[in-house]
mmCIF file of C-alpha atoms in Angstrom:
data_model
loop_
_atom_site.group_PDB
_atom_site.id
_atom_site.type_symbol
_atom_site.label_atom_id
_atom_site.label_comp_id
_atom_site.label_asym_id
_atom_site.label_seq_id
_atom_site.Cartn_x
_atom_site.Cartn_y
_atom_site.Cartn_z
ATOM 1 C CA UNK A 12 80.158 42.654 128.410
ATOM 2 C CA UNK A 13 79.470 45.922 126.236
ATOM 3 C CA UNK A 14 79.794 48.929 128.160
ATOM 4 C CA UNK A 15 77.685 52.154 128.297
ATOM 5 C CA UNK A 16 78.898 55.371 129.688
ATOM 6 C CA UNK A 17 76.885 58.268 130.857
ATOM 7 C CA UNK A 18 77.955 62.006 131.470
ATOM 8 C CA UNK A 19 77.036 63.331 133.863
ATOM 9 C CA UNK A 20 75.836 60.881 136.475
ATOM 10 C CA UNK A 21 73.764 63.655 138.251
ATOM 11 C CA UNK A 22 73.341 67.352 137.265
ATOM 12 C CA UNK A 23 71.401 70.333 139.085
ATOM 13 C CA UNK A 24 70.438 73.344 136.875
ATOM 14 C CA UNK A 25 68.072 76.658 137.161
ATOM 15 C CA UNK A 26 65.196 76.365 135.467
ATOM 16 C CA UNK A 27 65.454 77.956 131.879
ATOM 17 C CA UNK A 28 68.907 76.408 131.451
ATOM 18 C CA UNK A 29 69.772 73.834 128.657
ATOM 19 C CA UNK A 30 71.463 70.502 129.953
ATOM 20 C CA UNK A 31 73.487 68.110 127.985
ATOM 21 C CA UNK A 32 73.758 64.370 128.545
ATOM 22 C CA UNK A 33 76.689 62.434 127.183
ATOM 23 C CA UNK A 34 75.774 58.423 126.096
ATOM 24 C CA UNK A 35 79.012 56.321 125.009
ATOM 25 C CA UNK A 36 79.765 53.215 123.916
ATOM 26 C CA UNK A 37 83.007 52.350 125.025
ATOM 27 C CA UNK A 38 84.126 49.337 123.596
ATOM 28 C CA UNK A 39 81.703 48.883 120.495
ATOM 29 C CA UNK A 40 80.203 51.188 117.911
ATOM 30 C CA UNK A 41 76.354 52.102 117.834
ATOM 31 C CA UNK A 42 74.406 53.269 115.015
ATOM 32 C CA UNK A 43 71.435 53.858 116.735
ATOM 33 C CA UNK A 44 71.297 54.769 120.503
ATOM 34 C CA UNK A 45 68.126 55.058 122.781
ATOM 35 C CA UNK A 46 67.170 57.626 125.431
ATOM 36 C CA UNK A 47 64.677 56.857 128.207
ATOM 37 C CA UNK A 48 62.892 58.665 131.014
ATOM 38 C CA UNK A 49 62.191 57.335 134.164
ATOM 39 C CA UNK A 50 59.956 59.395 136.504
ATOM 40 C CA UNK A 51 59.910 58.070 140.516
ATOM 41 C CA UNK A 52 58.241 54.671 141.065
ATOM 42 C CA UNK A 53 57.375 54.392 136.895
ATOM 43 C CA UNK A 54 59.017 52.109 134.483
ATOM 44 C CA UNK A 55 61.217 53.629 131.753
ATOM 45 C CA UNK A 56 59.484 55.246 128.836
ATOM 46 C CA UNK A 57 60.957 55.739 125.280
ATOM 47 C CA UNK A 58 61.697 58.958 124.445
ATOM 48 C CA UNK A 59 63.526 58.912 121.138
ATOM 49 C CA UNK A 60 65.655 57.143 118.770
ATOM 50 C CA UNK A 61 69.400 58.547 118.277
ATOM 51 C CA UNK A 62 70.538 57.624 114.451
ATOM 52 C CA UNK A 63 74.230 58.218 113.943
ATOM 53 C CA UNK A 64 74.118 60.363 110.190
ATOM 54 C CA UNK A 65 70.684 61.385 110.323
ATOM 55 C CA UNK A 66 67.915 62.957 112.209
ATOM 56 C CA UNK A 67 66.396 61.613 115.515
ATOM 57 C CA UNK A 68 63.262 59.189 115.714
ATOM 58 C CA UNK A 69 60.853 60.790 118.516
ATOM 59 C CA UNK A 70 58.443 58.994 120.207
ATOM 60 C CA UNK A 71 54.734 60.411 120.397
ATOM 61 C CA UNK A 72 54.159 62.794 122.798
ATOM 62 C CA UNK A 73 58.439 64.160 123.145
ATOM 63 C CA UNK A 74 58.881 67.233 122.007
ATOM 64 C CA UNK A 75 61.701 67.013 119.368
ATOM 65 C CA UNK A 76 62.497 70.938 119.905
ATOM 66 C CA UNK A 77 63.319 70.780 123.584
ATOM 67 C CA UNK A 78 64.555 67.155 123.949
ATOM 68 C CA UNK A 79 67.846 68.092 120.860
ATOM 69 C CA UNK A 80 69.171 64.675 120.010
ATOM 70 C CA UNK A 81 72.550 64.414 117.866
ATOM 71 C CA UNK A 82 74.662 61.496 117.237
ATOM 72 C CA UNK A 83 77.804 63.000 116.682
ATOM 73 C CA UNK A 84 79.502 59.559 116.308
ATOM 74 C CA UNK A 85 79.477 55.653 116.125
ATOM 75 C CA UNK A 86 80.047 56.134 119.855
ATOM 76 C CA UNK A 87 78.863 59.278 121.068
ATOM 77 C CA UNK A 88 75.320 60.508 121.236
ATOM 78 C CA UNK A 89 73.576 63.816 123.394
ATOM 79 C CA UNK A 90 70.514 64.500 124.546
ATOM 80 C CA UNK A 91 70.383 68.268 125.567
ATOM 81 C CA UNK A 92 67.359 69.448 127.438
ATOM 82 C CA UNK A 93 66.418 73.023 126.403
ATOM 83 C CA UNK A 94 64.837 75.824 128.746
ATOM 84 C CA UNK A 95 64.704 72.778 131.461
ATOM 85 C CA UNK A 96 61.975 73.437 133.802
ATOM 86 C CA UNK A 97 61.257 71.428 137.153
ATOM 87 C CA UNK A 98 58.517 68.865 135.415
ATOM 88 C CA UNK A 99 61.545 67.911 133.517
ATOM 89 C CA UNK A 100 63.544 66.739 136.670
ATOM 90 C CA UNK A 101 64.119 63.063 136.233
ATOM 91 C CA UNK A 102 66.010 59.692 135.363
ATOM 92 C CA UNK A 103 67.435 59.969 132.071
ATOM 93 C CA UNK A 104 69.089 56.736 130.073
ATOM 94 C CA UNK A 105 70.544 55.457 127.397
ATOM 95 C CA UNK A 106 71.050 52.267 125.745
ATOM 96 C CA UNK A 107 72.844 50.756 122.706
ATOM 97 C CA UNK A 108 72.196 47.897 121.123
ATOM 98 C CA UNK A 109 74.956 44.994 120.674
ATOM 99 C CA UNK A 110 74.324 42.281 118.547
ATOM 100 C CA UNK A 111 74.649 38.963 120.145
ATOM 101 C CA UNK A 112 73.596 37.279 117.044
ATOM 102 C CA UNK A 113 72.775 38.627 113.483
ATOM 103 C CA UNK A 114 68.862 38.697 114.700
ATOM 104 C CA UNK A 115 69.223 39.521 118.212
ATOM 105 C CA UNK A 116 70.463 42.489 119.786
ATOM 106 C CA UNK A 117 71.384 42.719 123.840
ATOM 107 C CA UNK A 118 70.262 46.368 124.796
ATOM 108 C CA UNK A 119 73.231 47.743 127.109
ATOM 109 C CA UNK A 120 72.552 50.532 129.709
ATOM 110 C CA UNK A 121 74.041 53.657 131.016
ATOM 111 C CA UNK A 122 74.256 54.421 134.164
ATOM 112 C CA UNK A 123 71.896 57.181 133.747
ATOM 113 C CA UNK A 124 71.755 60.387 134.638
ATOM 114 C CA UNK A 125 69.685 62.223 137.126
ATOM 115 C CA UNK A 126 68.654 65.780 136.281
ATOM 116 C CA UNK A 127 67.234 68.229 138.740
ATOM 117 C CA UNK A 128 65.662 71.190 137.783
ATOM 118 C CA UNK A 129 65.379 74.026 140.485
ATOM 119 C CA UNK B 29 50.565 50.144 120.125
ATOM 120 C CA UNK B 30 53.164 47.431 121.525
ATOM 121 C CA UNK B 31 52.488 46.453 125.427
ATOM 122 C CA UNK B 32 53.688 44.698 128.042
ATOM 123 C CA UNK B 33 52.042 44.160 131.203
ATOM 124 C CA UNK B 34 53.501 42.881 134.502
ATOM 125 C CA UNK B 35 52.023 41.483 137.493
ATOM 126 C CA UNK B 36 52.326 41.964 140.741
ATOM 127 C CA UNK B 37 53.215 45.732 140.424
ATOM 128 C CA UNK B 38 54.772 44.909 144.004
ATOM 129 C CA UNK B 39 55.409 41.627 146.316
ATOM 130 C CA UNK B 40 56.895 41.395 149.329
ATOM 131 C CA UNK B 41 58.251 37.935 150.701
ATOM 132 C CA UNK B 42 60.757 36.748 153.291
ATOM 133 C CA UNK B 43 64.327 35.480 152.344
ATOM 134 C CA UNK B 44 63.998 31.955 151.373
ATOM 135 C CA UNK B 45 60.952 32.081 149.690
ATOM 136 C CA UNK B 46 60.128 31.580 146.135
ATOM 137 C CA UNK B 47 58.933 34.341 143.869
ATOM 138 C CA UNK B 48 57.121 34.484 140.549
ATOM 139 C CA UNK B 49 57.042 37.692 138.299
ATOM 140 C CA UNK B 50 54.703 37.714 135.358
ATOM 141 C CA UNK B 51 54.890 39.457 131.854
ATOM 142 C CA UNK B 52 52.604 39.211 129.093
ATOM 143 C CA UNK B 53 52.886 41.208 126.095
ATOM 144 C CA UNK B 54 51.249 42.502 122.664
ATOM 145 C CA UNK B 55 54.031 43.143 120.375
ATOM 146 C CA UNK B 56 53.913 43.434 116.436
ATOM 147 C CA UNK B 57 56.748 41.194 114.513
ATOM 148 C CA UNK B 58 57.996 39.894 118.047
ATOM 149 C CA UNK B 59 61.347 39.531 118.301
ATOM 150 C CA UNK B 60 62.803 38.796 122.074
ATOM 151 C CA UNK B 61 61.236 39.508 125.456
ATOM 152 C CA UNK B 62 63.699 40.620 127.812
ATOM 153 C CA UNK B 63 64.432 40.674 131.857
ATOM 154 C CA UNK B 64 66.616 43.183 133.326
ATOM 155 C CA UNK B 65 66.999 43.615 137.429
ATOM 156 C CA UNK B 66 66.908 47.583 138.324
ATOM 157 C CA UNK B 67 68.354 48.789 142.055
ATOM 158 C CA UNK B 68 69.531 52.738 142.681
ATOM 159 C CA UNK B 69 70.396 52.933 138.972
ATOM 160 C CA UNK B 70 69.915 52.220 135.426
ATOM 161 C CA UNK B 71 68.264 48.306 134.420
ATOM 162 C CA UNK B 72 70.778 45.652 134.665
ATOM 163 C CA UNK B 73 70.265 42.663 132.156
ATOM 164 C CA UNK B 74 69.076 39.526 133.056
ATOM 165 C CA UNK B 75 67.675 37.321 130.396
ATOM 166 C CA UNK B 76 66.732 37.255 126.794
ATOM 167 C CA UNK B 77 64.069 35.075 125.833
ATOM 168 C CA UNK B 78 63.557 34.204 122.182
ATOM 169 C CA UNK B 79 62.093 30.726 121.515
ATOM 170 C CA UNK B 80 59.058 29.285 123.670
ATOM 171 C CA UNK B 81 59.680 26.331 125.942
ATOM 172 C CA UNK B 82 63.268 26.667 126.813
ATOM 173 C CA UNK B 83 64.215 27.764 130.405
ATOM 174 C CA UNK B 84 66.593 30.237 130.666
ATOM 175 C CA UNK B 85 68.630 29.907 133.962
ATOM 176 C CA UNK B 86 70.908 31.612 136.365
ATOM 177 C CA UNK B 87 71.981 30.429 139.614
ATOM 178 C CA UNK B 88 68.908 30.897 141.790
ATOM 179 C CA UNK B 89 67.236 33.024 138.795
ATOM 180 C CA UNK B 90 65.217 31.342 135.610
ATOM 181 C CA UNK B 91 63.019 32.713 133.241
ATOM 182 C CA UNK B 92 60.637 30.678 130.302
ATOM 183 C CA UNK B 93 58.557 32.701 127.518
ATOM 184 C CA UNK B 94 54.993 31.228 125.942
ATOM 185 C CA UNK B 95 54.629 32.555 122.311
ATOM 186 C CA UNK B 96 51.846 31.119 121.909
ATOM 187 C CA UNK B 97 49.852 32.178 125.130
ATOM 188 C CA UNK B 98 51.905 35.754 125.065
ATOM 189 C CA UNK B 99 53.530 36.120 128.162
ATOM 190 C CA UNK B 100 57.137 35.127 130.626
ATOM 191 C CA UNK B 101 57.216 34.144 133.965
ATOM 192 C CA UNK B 102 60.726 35.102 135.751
ATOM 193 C CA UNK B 103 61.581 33.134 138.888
ATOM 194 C CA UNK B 104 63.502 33.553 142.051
ATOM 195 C CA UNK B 105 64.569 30.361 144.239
ATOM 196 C CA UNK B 106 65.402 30.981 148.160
ATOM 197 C CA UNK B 107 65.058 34.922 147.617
ATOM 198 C CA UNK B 108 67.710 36.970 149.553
ATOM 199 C CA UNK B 109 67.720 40.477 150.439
ATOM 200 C CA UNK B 110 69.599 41.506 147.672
ATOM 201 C CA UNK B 111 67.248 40.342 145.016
ATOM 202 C CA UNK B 112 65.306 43.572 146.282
ATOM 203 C CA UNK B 113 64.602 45.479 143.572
ATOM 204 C CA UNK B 114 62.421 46.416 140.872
ATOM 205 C CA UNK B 115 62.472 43.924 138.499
ATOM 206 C CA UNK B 116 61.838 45.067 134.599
ATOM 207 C CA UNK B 117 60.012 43.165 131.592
ATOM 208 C CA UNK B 118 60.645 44.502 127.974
ATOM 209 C CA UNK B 119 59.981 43.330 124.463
ATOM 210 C CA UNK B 120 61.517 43.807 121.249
ATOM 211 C CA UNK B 121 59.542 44.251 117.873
ATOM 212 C CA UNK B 122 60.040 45.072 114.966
ATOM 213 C CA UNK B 123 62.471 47.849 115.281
ATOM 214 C CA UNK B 124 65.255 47.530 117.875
ATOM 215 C CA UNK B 125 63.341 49.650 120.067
ATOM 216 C CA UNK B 126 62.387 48.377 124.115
ATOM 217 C CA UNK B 127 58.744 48.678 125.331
ATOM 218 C CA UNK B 128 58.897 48.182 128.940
ATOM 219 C CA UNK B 129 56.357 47.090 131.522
ATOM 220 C CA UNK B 130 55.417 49.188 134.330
ATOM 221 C CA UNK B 131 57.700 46.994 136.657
ATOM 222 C CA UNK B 132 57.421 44.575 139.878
ATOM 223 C CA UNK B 133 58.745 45.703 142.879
ATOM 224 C CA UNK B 134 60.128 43.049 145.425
ATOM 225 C CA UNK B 135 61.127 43.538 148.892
ATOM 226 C CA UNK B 136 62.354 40.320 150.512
ATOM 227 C CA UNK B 137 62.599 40.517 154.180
ATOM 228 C CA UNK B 138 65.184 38.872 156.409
#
């Protein structure tokens, strides 16, 4: 199947530092990626939409100054967390979609990435 | 607001038994409900459910959606160990966006 890279797999920063996380798609192309949180023992929550040639879709309640999105590419898109404090230590992941049929669309994972904010 | 509710939030059996996960959901312009199985890392995918009525199977795993009643049942046949895990409900509207349940978490015991 389609596969999803993340970068890096685990990261460990001061607080006040910014933090960028690498999403590919390796073998397809993506217009539109997603990133997710996932806090310990909760489900993932949808933080934003990634469009490839124009501006990020936030979700209510993510700040869109501190969470930068950019979709650099049909394959590449970063989330960089600015002046990270520890609340924002946590599971971060990305999907793309892959169209199985012209209506449906498999979502395919990263990895994710685990930040930690000292 | 899209939702998606799963029940149990946790379940713990013993290998060999059978195991049923619910999902219902609230979703404008429904377009798929989907399963994925998530361990140490990120959400592995499972099943994609589109039309009501037709079982979706894999080895010991199936999954069925009701449109009409809202909700998916996922089940697990002569549970192993390894089927621990937290197992992940999700629909898909109108965008290509995921709204995810909270999650049910299964231990099976040996």
């Amino acid at each position: 199947g389609a596969v999803v890279s993340q970068h890096p797999s685990w990261v460990i920063c001061k607080s006040g530092t910014s933090v960028k996380i690498e999403c590919r798609s390796l073998d397809f192309q993506a217009t539109t990626m997603f990133w997710y949180r996932q806090f310990p023992k909760q489900s993932l929550m949808l933080m934003a939409t990634s469009n490839e040639g124009s501006k990020a879709t936030y979700e209510q309640g993510v700040e869109k100054d501190k969470f930068l999105i950019n979709h650099a590419s049909l394959t590449l898109s970063t989330l960089t967390v600015t002046s990270a404090h520890p609340e924002d230590s946590s599971f971060y992941i990305c999907s793309a979609p892959y169209p199985l049929r012209a209506q449906y669309n498999e979502q395919f994972f990263g990895p994710g990435t685990r930040l930690t904010v000292l | 607001e899209d939702k998606v509710v799963q029940s149990p939030l946790s379940l713990v059996v013993h290998e060999g038994d059978t195991v049923t996960l619910n999902c219902s959901y609230e979703v404008t312009n429904f377009r798929s409900l989907l399963w994925y199985k998530q361990e140490k890392k990120a959400p592995t995918f499972l099943f994609m459910l589109t039309s009501s009525g037709i079982e979706k199977k894999s080895g010991r795993l199936s999954s069925i959606l009701d449109k009409k009643e809202l909700f998916s049942i996922l089940n697990i046949t002569a549970t192993q160990t390894g089927d621990s895990a937290i197992y992940l409900c999700a629909t898909q509207g109108g965008s290509e966006k995921l709204v995810f349940g909270k999650g049910t978490k299964l231990t099976v015991n040996p």
